[in-house]
């Protein structure tokens, strides 16, 4: 009987402890620093001065630090500190700041962090983890013009897990068909989705399917160099001698490469005709 009472007391104590932890978590969620008008004006001044300074300068960072000293829970300020560092490939310096942004506002910055890890810092496993968490907590969505599934597909392509890449790229395609039911297939699904779906099939040896996807991409982005090149490679793999002509055509249109905003900073997966280093074009 005594053991039974002690057990009940222990369970009760654990439940109370758990409730206390949950209560503290809830308090942290709702507790936000109320700024005085003076502090608000100071933060605004620091932010304006940061934007007047070169984005990649030490002064830019220092002004943001001054603003964060007043409002350290601002996810946006942490993201503003991280972004210039990623754009100068100082990923390890930027990562803790981006993690702070996610900590204070995961709904807004978790998917953004997944994007940055996919395209910028190339931490593909972390990118997958962040997008899967975002899907679980906030549902499927879009970031930087593409679905979460699209970036997960790219992550798996870069990890040479081509079947998984295709799985998520197909999910991305179906998601866009559902979201844009009135558009023709080649437009409802982004041309890069078609391109990377073709890449996944190319890597899997499904050359006919790959050609079909590359042709869908080319319907929207005419003479898209990478799609021309891999369509030619796929044709060659199938024993079609005309494949060489498509590869040659790709070089003629080498300036028609992936045109995402961030290609000025990073080379995208399977981007052959990038402009960061002309010598790396396919031979």
PDB file of C-alpha atoms in Angstrom:
ATOM      1  CA  UNK A   1       0.000   0.000   0.000  1.00  0.00           C
ATOM      2  CA  UNK A   2       2.830   2.401   0.900  1.00  0.00           C
ATOM      3  CA  UNK A   3       4.559   1.694  -2.443  1.00  0.00           C
ATOM      4  CA  UNK A   4       1.276   2.420  -4.252  1.00  0.00           C
ATOM      5  CA  UNK A   5       0.898   5.807  -2.492  1.00  0.00           C
ATOM      6  CA  UNK A   6       4.521   6.735  -3.251  1.00  0.00           C
ATOM      7  CA  UNK A   7       3.962   5.819  -6.929  1.00  0.00           C
ATOM      8  CA  UNK A   8       0.847   8.019  -7.101  1.00  0.00           C
ATOM      9  CA  UNK A   9       2.721  10.907  -5.522  1.00  0.00           C
ATOM     10  CA  UNK A  10       5.575  10.466  -8.028  1.00  0.00           C
ATOM     11  CA  UNK A  11       3.203  10.445 -11.028  1.00  0.00           C
ATOM     12  CA  UNK A  12       1.342  13.484  -9.677  1.00  0.00           C
ATOM     13  CA  UNK A  13       4.639  15.310  -9.171  1.00  0.00           C
ATOM     14  CA  UNK A  14       5.704  14.515 -12.757  1.00  0.00           C
ATOM     15  CA  UNK A  15       2.393  15.748 -14.130  1.00  0.00           C
ATOM     16  CA  UNK A  16       2.665  18.996 -12.184  1.00  0.00           C
ATOM     17  CA  UNK A  17       6.249  19.394 -13.383  1.00  0.00           C
ATOM     18  CA  UNK A  18       5.202  18.824 -16.990  1.00  0.00           C
ATOM     19  CA  UNK A  19       2.386  21.343 -16.657  1.00  0.00           C
ATOM     20  CA  UNK A  20       4.802  23.874 -15.195  1.00  0.00           C
ATOM     21  CA  UNK A  21       7.181  23.398 -18.146  1.00  0.00           C
ATOM     22  CA  UNK A  22       4.302  23.772 -20.618  1.00  0.00           C
ATOM     23  CA  UNK A  23       3.090  26.860 -18.761  1.00  0.00           C
ATOM     24  CA  UNK A  24       6.564  28.380 -18.932  1.00  0.00           C
ATOM     25  CA  UNK A  25       6.696  27.626 -22.662  1.00  0.00           C
ATOM     26  CA  UNK A  26       3.321  29.303 -23.174  1.00  0.00           C
ATOM     27  CA  UNK A  27       4.470  32.323 -21.185  1.00  0.00           C
ATOM     28  CA  UNK A  28       7.541  32.619 -23.430  1.00  0.00           C
ATOM     29  CA  UNK A  29       5.358  32.460 -26.511  1.00  0.00           C
ATOM     30  CA  UNK A  30       3.092  35.325 -25.447  1.00  0.00           C
ATOM     31  CA  UNK A  31       5.716  37.366 -23.656  1.00  0.00           C
ATOM     32  CA  UNK A  32       6.900  40.101 -25.956  1.00  0.00           C
ATOM     33  CA  UNK A  33       8.860  43.158 -25.059  1.00  0.00           C
ATOM     34  CA  UNK A  34       6.770  46.291 -25.296  1.00  0.00           C
ATOM     35  CA  UNK A  35       8.920  49.020 -26.787  1.00  0.00           C
ATOM     36  CA  UNK A  36       8.742  52.615 -25.733  1.00  0.00           C
ATOM     37  CA  UNK A  37       8.406  55.247 -28.428  1.00  0.00           C
ATOM     38  CA  UNK A  38      12.012  56.249 -27.740  1.00  0.00           C
ATOM     39  CA  UNK A  39      13.287  52.692 -28.275  1.00  0.00           C
ATOM     40  CA  UNK A  40      11.183  52.329 -31.416  1.00  0.00           C
ATOM     41  CA  UNK A  41      12.743  55.488 -32.833  1.00  0.00           C
ATOM     42  CA  UNK A  42      16.233  54.273 -31.918  1.00  0.00           C
ATOM     43  CA  UNK A  43      15.681  50.928 -33.656  1.00  0.00           C
ATOM     44  CA  UNK A  44      14.336  52.681 -36.724  1.00  0.00           C
ATOM     45  CA  UNK A  45      17.395  54.921 -36.779  1.00  0.00           C
ATOM     46  CA  UNK A  46      19.803  51.996 -36.495  1.00  0.00           C
ATOM     47  CA  UNK A  47      18.005  50.080 -39.259  1.00  0.00           C
ATOM     48  CA  UNK A  48      18.038  53.095 -41.571  1.00  0.00           C
ATOM     49  CA  UNK A  49      21.765  53.560 -40.946  1.00  0.00           C
ATOM     50  CA  UNK A  50      22.380  49.862 -41.609  1.00  0.00           C
ATOM     51  CA  UNK A  51      20.674  50.185 -44.998  1.00  0.00           C
ATOM     52  CA  UNK A  52      22.687  53.315 -45.767  1.00  0.00           C
ATOM     53  CA  UNK A  53      25.852  51.286 -45.227  1.00  0.00           C
ATOM     54  CA  UNK A  54      27.066  48.744 -47.797  1.00  0.00           C
ATOM     55  CA  UNK A  55      25.184  45.510 -47.142  1.00  0.00           C
ATOM     56  CA  UNK A  56      28.372  43.458 -46.815  1.00  0.00           C
ATOM     57  CA  UNK A  57      30.147  45.950 -44.569  1.00  0.00           C
ATOM     58  CA  UNK A  58      31.007  45.679 -40.902  1.00  0.00           C
ATOM     59  CA  UNK A  59      29.053  48.896 -40.283  1.00  0.00           C
ATOM     60  CA  UNK A  60      25.889  47.268 -41.591  1.00  0.00           C
ATOM     61  CA  UNK A  61      26.282  44.471 -39.044  1.00  0.00           C
ATOM     62  CA  UNK A  62      27.125  46.842 -36.194  1.00  0.00           C
ATOM     63  CA  UNK A  63      24.011  48.955 -36.686  1.00  0.00           C
ATOM     64  CA  UNK A  64      21.880  45.809 -36.689  1.00  0.00           C
ATOM     65  CA  UNK A  65      23.639  44.708 -33.484  1.00  0.00           C
ATOM     66  CA  UNK A  66      22.647  48.017 -31.891  1.00  0.00           C
ATOM     67  CA  UNK A  67      19.024  47.432 -32.885  1.00  0.00           C
ATOM     68  CA  UNK A  68      19.139  43.866 -31.546  1.00  0.00           C
ATOM     69  CA  UNK A  69      20.510  45.100 -28.225  1.00  0.00           C
ATOM     70  CA  UNK A  70      17.163  46.855 -27.794  1.00  0.00           C
ATOM     71  CA  UNK A  71      14.956  44.150 -29.341  1.00  0.00           C
ATOM     72  CA  UNK A  72      16.835  40.823 -29.300  1.00  0.00           C
ATOM     73  CA  UNK A  73      13.687  38.799 -30.081  1.00  0.00           C
ATOM     74  CA  UNK A  74      13.244  40.348 -33.540  1.00  0.00           C
ATOM     75  CA  UNK A  75      13.432  37.468 -36.037  1.00  0.00           C
ATOM     76  CA  UNK A  76      13.604  39.935 -38.933  1.00  0.00           C
ATOM     77  CA  UNK A  77      16.706  41.666 -37.543  1.00  0.00           C
ATOM     78  CA  UNK A  78      18.461  38.305 -37.127  1.00  0.00           C
ATOM     79  CA  UNK A  79      17.581  37.385 -40.712  1.00  0.00           C
ATOM     80  CA  UNK A  80      18.949  40.710 -41.918  1.00  0.00           C
ATOM     81  CA  UNK A  81      22.248  39.918 -40.198  1.00  0.00           C
ATOM     82  CA  UNK A  82      22.405  36.453 -41.745  1.00  0.00           C
ATOM     83  CA  UNK A  83      21.492  37.241 -45.347  1.00  0.00           C
ATOM     84  CA  UNK A  84      24.572  39.303 -46.404  1.00  0.00           C
ATOM     85  CA  UNK A  85      26.884  36.680 -44.922  1.00  0.00           C
ATOM     86  CA  UNK A  86      25.264  33.908 -46.940  1.00  0.00           C
ATOM     87  CA  UNK A  87      25.518  36.033 -50.083  1.00  0.00           C
ATOM     88  CA  UNK A  88      29.275  36.350 -49.529  1.00  0.00           C
ATOM     89  CA  UNK A  89      29.546  32.592 -48.846  1.00  0.00           C
ATOM     90  CA  UNK A  90      30.336  33.088 -45.167  1.00  0.00           C
ATOM     91  CA  UNK A  91      27.848  30.400 -44.292  1.00  0.00           C
ATOM     92  CA  UNK A  92      29.222  29.423 -40.914  1.00  0.00           C
ATOM     93  CA  UNK A  93      29.074  33.034 -39.756  1.00  0.00           C
ATOM     94  CA  UNK A  94      25.537  33.513 -41.013  1.00  0.00           C
ATOM     95  CA  UNK A  95      24.094  30.232 -39.773  1.00  0.00           C
ATOM     96  CA  UNK A  96      23.747  31.151 -36.056  1.00  0.00           C
ATOM     97  CA  UNK A  97      21.908  34.357 -36.994  1.00  0.00           C
ATOM     98  CA  UNK A  98      19.508  32.506 -39.267  1.00  0.00           C
ATOM     99  CA  UNK A  99      18.907  29.925 -36.541  1.00  0.00           C
ATOM    100  CA  UNK A 100      17.944  32.804 -34.239  1.00  0.00           C
ATOM    101  CA  UNK A 101      15.433  34.032 -36.820  1.00  0.00           C
ATOM    102  CA  UNK A 102      13.917  30.546 -36.964  1.00  0.00           C
ATOM    103  CA  UNK A 103      13.849  30.337 -33.172  1.00  0.00           C
ATOM    104  CA  UNK A 104      11.847  33.548 -32.805  1.00  0.00           C
ATOM    105  CA  UNK A 105       9.550  33.074 -35.818  1.00  0.00           C
ATOM    106  CA  UNK A 106       9.623  29.541 -37.243  1.00  0.00           C
ATOM    107  CA  UNK A 107       6.449  30.026 -39.249  1.00  0.00           C
ATOM    108  CA  UNK A 108       8.103  32.798 -41.251  1.00  0.00           C
ATOM    109  CA  UNK A 109      11.739  31.701 -41.376  1.00  0.00           C
ATOM    110  CA  UNK A 110      11.889  27.901 -41.120  1.00  0.00           C
ATOM    111  CA  UNK A 111      11.181  27.406 -44.821  1.00  0.00           C
ATOM    112  CA  UNK A 112      13.509  30.284 -45.694  1.00  0.00           C
ATOM    113  CA  UNK A 113      16.280  28.562 -43.749  1.00  0.00           C
ATOM    114  CA  UNK A 114      15.545  25.343 -45.644  1.00  0.00           C
ATOM    115  CA  UNK A 115      15.937  27.273 -48.895  1.00  0.00           C
ATOM    116  CA  UNK A 116      19.215  28.859 -47.766  1.00  0.00           C
ATOM    117  CA  UNK A 117      20.620  25.487 -46.763  1.00  0.00           C
ATOM    118  CA  UNK A 118      19.604  23.973 -50.093  1.00  0.00           C
ATOM    119  CA  UNK A 119      20.803  26.686 -52.486  1.00  0.00           C
ATOM    120  CA  UNK A 120      23.458  28.559 -50.510  1.00  0.00           C
ATOM    121  CA  UNK A 121      25.253  26.544 -47.844  1.00  0.00           C
ATOM    122  CA  UNK A 122      24.540  23.151 -49.474  1.00  0.00           C
ATOM    123  CA  UNK A 123      23.638  21.507 -46.183  1.00  0.00           C
ATOM    124  CA  UNK A 124      21.149  19.212 -47.876  1.00  0.00           C
ATOM    125  CA  UNK A 125      20.364  16.980 -44.905  1.00  0.00           C
ATOM    126  CA  UNK A 126      19.560  19.980 -42.713  1.00  0.00           C
ATOM    127  CA  UNK A 127      17.490  21.486 -45.519  1.00  0.00           C
ATOM    128  CA  UNK A 128      15.397  18.311 -45.781  1.00  0.00           C
ATOM    129  CA  UNK A 129      14.913  18.283 -42.009  1.00  0.00           C
ATOM    130  CA  UNK A 130      13.749  21.901 -41.958  1.00  0.00           C
ATOM    131  CA  UNK A 131      11.348  21.497 -44.861  1.00  0.00           C
ATOM    132  CA  UNK A 132       9.892  18.312 -43.407  1.00  0.00           C
ATOM    133  CA  UNK A 133       9.355  20.120 -40.110  1.00  0.00           C
ATOM    134  CA  UNK A 134       7.748  23.055 -41.944  1.00  0.00           C
ATOM    135  CA  UNK A 135       5.422  20.682 -43.797  1.00  0.00           C
ATOM    136  CA  UNK A 136       4.445  18.987 -40.533  1.00  0.00           C
ATOM    137  CA  UNK A 137       3.886  22.173 -38.519  1.00  0.00           C
ATOM    138  CA  UNK A 138       2.565  24.584 -41.144  1.00  0.00           C
ATOM    139  CA  UNK A 139       1.543  22.470 -44.128  1.00  0.00           C
ATOM    140  CA  UNK A 140       2.870  22.405 -47.672  1.00  0.00           C
ATOM    141  CA  UNK A 141       3.772  25.836 -48.938  1.00  0.00           C
ATOM    142  CA  UNK A 142       5.992  27.937 -51.163  1.00  0.00           C
ATOM    143  CA  UNK A 143       9.212  29.846 -50.515  1.00  0.00           C
ATOM    144  CA  UNK A 144      11.214  31.850 -53.064  1.00  0.00           C
ATOM    145  CA  UNK A 145       8.697  30.961 -55.818  1.00  0.00           C
ATOM    146  CA  UNK A 146       8.884  27.185 -55.354  1.00  0.00           C
ATOM    147  CA  UNK A 147       7.220  24.483 -53.281  1.00  0.00           C
ATOM    148  CA  UNK A 148       8.834  22.909 -50.251  1.00  0.00           C
ATOM    149  CA  UNK A 149       8.707  19.606 -52.135  1.00  0.00           C
ATOM    150  CA  UNK A 150      10.693  21.154 -54.988  1.00  0.00           C
ATOM    151  CA  UNK A 151      13.612  22.004 -52.688  1.00  0.00           C
ATOM    152  CA  UNK A 152      13.457  18.622 -50.965  1.00  0.00           C
ATOM    153  CA  UNK A 153      13.706  17.099 -54.431  1.00  0.00           C
ATOM    154  CA  UNK A 154      16.811  19.187 -55.159  1.00  0.00           C
ATOM    155  CA  UNK A 155      18.306  18.167 -51.822  1.00  0.00           C
ATOM    156  CA  UNK A 156      17.890  14.492 -52.687  1.00  0.00           C
ATOM    157  CA  UNK A 157      19.302  15.039 -56.188  1.00  0.00           C
ATOM    158  CA  UNK A 158      22.431  16.477 -54.610  1.00  0.00           C
ATOM    159  CA  UNK A 159      22.644  13.496 -52.266  1.00  0.00           C
ATOM    160  CA  UNK A 160      22.413  11.115 -55.266  1.00  0.00           C
ATOM    161  CA  UNK A 161      19.135   9.715 -53.937  1.00  0.00           C
ATOM    162  CA  UNK A 162      17.401   9.984 -57.284  1.00  0.00           C
ATOM    163  CA  UNK A 163      14.285   7.918 -56.525  1.00  0.00           C
ATOM    164  CA  UNK A 164      13.563  10.083 -53.461  1.00  0.00           C
ATOM    165  CA  UNK A 165      14.225  13.197 -55.553  1.00  0.00           C
ATOM    166  CA  UNK A 166      11.682  12.054 -58.136  1.00  0.00           C
ATOM    167  CA  UNK A 167       9.165  11.246 -55.390  1.00  0.00           C
ATOM    168  CA  UNK A 168       9.217  14.808 -54.049  1.00  0.00           C
ATOM    169  CA  UNK A 169       9.395  16.461 -57.463  1.00  0.00           C
ATOM    170  CA  UNK A 170       6.249  14.548 -58.424  1.00  0.00           C
ATOM    171  CA  UNK A 171       4.624  15.792 -55.212  1.00  0.00           C
ATOM    172  CA  UNK A 172       5.642  19.318 -56.177  1.00  0.00           C
ATOM    173  CA  UNK A 173       4.122  18.892 -59.635  1.00  0.00           C
ATOM    174  CA  UNK A 174       0.831  17.592 -58.247  1.00  0.00           C
ATOM    175  CA  UNK A 175       0.728  20.386 -55.686  1.00  0.00           C
ATOM    176  CA  UNK A 176       1.025  22.996 -58.439  1.00  0.00           C
ATOM    177  CA  UNK A 177      -1.552  21.270 -60.642  1.00  0.00           C
ATOM    178  CA  UNK A 178      -3.924  21.481 -57.678  1.00  0.00           C
ATOM    179  CA  UNK A 179      -3.081  25.115 -56.913  1.00  0.00           C
ATOM    180  CA  UNK A 180      -3.287  26.284 -60.546  1.00  0.00           C
ATOM    181  CA  UNK A 181      -5.997  24.075 -62.114  1.00  0.00           C
ATOM    182  CA  UNK A 182      -6.829  26.502 -64.930  1.00  0.00           C
ATOM    183  CA  UNK A 183      -3.283  26.691 -66.328  1.00  0.00           C
ATOM    184  CA  UNK A 184      -1.933  24.286 -68.975  1.00  0.00           C
ATOM    185  CA  UNK A 185       0.426  21.648 -67.507  1.00  0.00           C
ATOM    186  CA  UNK A 186       3.630  23.245 -68.770  1.00  0.00           C
ATOM    187  CA  UNK A 187       2.669  26.507 -67.037  1.00  0.00           C
ATOM    188  CA  UNK A 188       0.921  25.198 -63.937  1.00  0.00           C
ATOM    189  CA  UNK A 189       4.132  23.402 -63.000  1.00  0.00           C
ATOM    190  CA  UNK A 190       7.209  25.654 -62.979  1.00  0.00           C
ATOM    191  CA  UNK A 191       9.681  25.086 -65.810  1.00  0.00           C
ATOM    192  CA  UNK A 192      12.398  24.245 -63.260  1.00  0.00           C
ATOM    193  CA  UNK A 193      10.186  21.541 -61.753  1.00  0.00           C
ATOM    194  CA  UNK A 194       9.928  19.978 -65.205  1.00  0.00           C
ATOM    195  CA  UNK A 195      13.676  20.342 -65.691  1.00  0.00           C
ATOM    196  CA  UNK A 196      14.654  18.713 -62.389  1.00  0.00           C
ATOM    197  CA  UNK A 197      12.048  15.972 -62.827  1.00  0.00           C
ATOM    198  CA  UNK A 198      13.799  15.289 -66.135  1.00  0.00           C
ATOM    199  CA  UNK A 199      17.150  15.236 -64.356  1.00  0.00           C
ATOM    200  CA  UNK A 200      15.866  12.704 -61.813  1.00  0.00           C
ATOM    201  CA  UNK A 201      14.658  10.420 -64.612  1.00  0.00           C
ATOM    202  CA  UNK A 202      17.901  10.939 -66.544  1.00  0.00           C
ATOM    203  CA  UNK A 203      19.919   9.815 -63.516  1.00  0.00           C
ATOM    204  CA  UNK A 204      17.592   6.828 -63.090  1.00  0.00           C
ATOM    205  CA  UNK A 205      18.045   5.823 -66.726  1.00  0.00           C
ATOM    206  CA  UNK A 206      14.435   6.647 -67.645  1.00  0.00           C
ATOM    207  CA  UNK A 207      15.505   8.539 -70.743  1.00  0.00           C
ATOM    208  CA  UNK A 208      12.139   8.661 -72.528  1.00  0.00           C
ATOM    209  CA  UNK A 209      10.452  10.119 -69.445  1.00  0.00           C
ATOM    210  CA  UNK A 210      13.359  12.532 -69.031  1.00  0.00           C
ATOM    211  CA  UNK A 211      12.942  13.789 -72.608  1.00  0.00           C
ATOM    212  CA  UNK A 212       9.217  14.356 -72.029  1.00  0.00           C
ATOM    213  CA  UNK A 213       9.962  16.504 -68.963  1.00  0.00           C
ATOM    214  CA  UNK A 214      12.698  18.489 -70.712  1.00  0.00           C
ATOM    215  CA  UNK A 215      10.306  19.194 -73.589  1.00  0.00           C
ATOM    216  CA  UNK A 216       7.692  20.491 -71.136  1.00  0.00           C
ATOM    217  CA  UNK A 217      10.319  22.794 -69.629  1.00  0.00           C
ATOM    218  CA  UNK A 218      11.273  24.034 -73.101  1.00  0.00           C
ATOM    219  CA  UNK A 219       7.648  24.902 -73.882  1.00  0.00           C
ATOM    220  CA  UNK A 220       7.845  27.668 -71.279  1.00  0.00           C
ATOM    221  CA  UNK A 221      11.540  28.611 -71.425  1.00  0.00           C
ATOM    222  CA  UNK A 222      12.390  28.363 -75.099  1.00  0.00           C
ATOM    223  CA  UNK A 223      15.971  27.325 -75.818  1.00  0.00           C
ATOM    224  CA  UNK A 224      16.677  26.727 -72.110  1.00  0.00           C
ATOM    225  CA  UNK A 225      20.301  25.612 -72.451  1.00  0.00           C
ATOM    226  CA  UNK A 226      20.404  22.987 -69.697  1.00  0.00           C
ATOM    227  CA  UNK A 227      17.170  21.368 -70.888  1.00  0.00           C
ATOM    228  CA  UNK A 228      18.501  21.318 -74.464  1.00  0.00           C
ATOM    229  CA  UNK A 229      21.732  19.713 -73.285  1.00  0.00           C
ATOM    230  CA  UNK A 230      20.168  16.955 -71.184  1.00  0.00           C
ATOM    231  CA  UNK A 231      17.506  16.277 -73.801  1.00  0.00           C
ATOM    232  CA  UNK A 232      20.376  15.678 -76.228  1.00  0.00           C
ATOM    233  CA  UNK A 233      22.187  13.465 -73.730  1.00  0.00           C
ATOM    234  CA  UNK A 234      19.015  11.453 -73.186  1.00  0.00           C
ATOM    235  CA  UNK A 235      18.525  10.997 -76.924  1.00  0.00           C
ATOM    236  CA  UNK A 236      22.132   9.855 -77.290  1.00  0.00           C
ATOM    237  CA  UNK A 237      21.623   7.340 -74.471  1.00  0.00           C
ATOM    238  CA  UNK A 238      18.687   5.928 -76.445  1.00  0.00           C
ATOM    239  CA  UNK A 239      20.887   5.560 -79.528  1.00  0.00           C
ATOM    240  CA  UNK A 240      19.406   8.558 -81.357  1.00  0.00           C
ATOM    241  CA  UNK A 241      22.201  10.234 -83.321  1.00  0.00           C
ATOM    242  CA  UNK A 242      20.277  13.524 -83.368  1.00  0.00           C
ATOM    243  CA  UNK A 243      21.095  13.927 -79.697  1.00  0.00           C
ATOM    244  CA  UNK A 244      24.463  15.472 -80.585  1.00  0.00           C
ATOM    245  CA  UNK A 245      22.667  18.277 -82.448  1.00  0.00           C
ATOM    246  CA  UNK A 246      20.628  19.137 -79.367  1.00  0.00           C
ATOM    247  CA  UNK A 247      23.792  19.240 -77.257  1.00  0.00           C
ATOM    248  CA  UNK A 248      25.403  21.531 -79.831  1.00  0.00           C
ATOM    249  CA  UNK A 249      22.326  23.750 -79.773  1.00  0.00           C
ATOM    250  CA  UNK A 250      22.648  23.993 -75.982  1.00  0.00           C
ATOM    251  CA  UNK A 251      26.048  25.644 -76.347  1.00  0.00           C
ATOM    252  CA  UNK A 252      24.671  28.085 -78.895  1.00  0.00           C
ATOM    253  CA  UNK A 253      22.111  29.213 -76.317  1.00  0.00           C
ATOM    254  CA  UNK A 254      24.426  29.025 -73.306  1.00  0.00           C
ATOM    255  CA  UNK A 255      23.240  32.413 -72.031  1.00  0.00           C
ATOM    256  CA  UNK A 256      19.737  30.964 -71.577  1.00  0.00           C
ATOM    257  CA  UNK A 257      20.655  29.329 -68.297  1.00  0.00           C
ATOM    258  CA  UNK A 258      18.691  29.049 -65.053  1.00  0.00           C
ATOM    259  CA  UNK A 259      17.362  32.536 -64.381  1.00  0.00           C
ATOM    260  CA  UNK A 260      16.465  32.445 -60.694  1.00  0.00           C
ATOM    261  CA  UNK A 261      17.259  35.665 -58.791  1.00  0.00           C
ATOM    262  CA  UNK A 262      19.959  34.029 -56.697  1.00  0.00           C
ATOM    263  CA  UNK A 263      22.065  32.706 -59.596  1.00  0.00           C
ATOM    264  CA  UNK A 264      24.135  35.880 -59.202  1.00  0.00           C
ATOM    265  CA  UNK A 265      25.326  34.376 -55.894  1.00  0.00           C
ATOM    266  CA  UNK A 266      25.134  30.609 -56.294  1.00  0.00           C
ATOM    267  CA  UNK A 267      25.251  27.855 -58.898  1.00  0.00           C
ATOM    268  CA  UNK A 268      22.034  25.831 -58.877  1.00  0.00           C
ATOM    269  CA  UNK A 269      22.073  22.022 -58.978  1.00  0.00           C
ATOM    270  CA  UNK A 270      22.759  20.750 -62.497  1.00  0.00           C
ATOM    271  CA  UNK A 271      23.291  24.280 -63.778  1.00  0.00           C
ATOM    272  CA  UNK A 272      25.842  23.719 -66.511  1.00  0.00           C
ATOM    273  CA  UNK A 273      25.963  27.101 -68.190  1.00  0.00           C
ATOM    274  CA  UNK A 274      26.352  29.257 -65.102  1.00  0.00           C
ATOM    275  CA  UNK A 275      28.122  32.597 -65.315  1.00  0.00           C
ATOM    276  CA  UNK A 276      30.200  32.437 -62.146  1.00  0.00           C
ATOM    277  CA  UNK A 277      32.926  30.497 -63.896  1.00  0.00           C
ATOM    278  CA  UNK A 278      32.813  30.120 -67.684  1.00  0.00           C
ATOM    279  CA  UNK A 279      35.518  27.440 -67.595  1.00  0.00           C
ATOM    280  CA  UNK A 280      33.156  25.049 -65.804  1.00  0.00           C
ATOM    281  CA  UNK A 281      30.796  24.770 -68.742  1.00  0.00           C
ATOM    282  CA  UNK A 282      30.418  21.170 -69.961  1.00  0.00           C
ATOM    283  CA  UNK A 283      33.040  20.025 -72.432  1.00  0.00           C
TER     284      UNK A 283
END
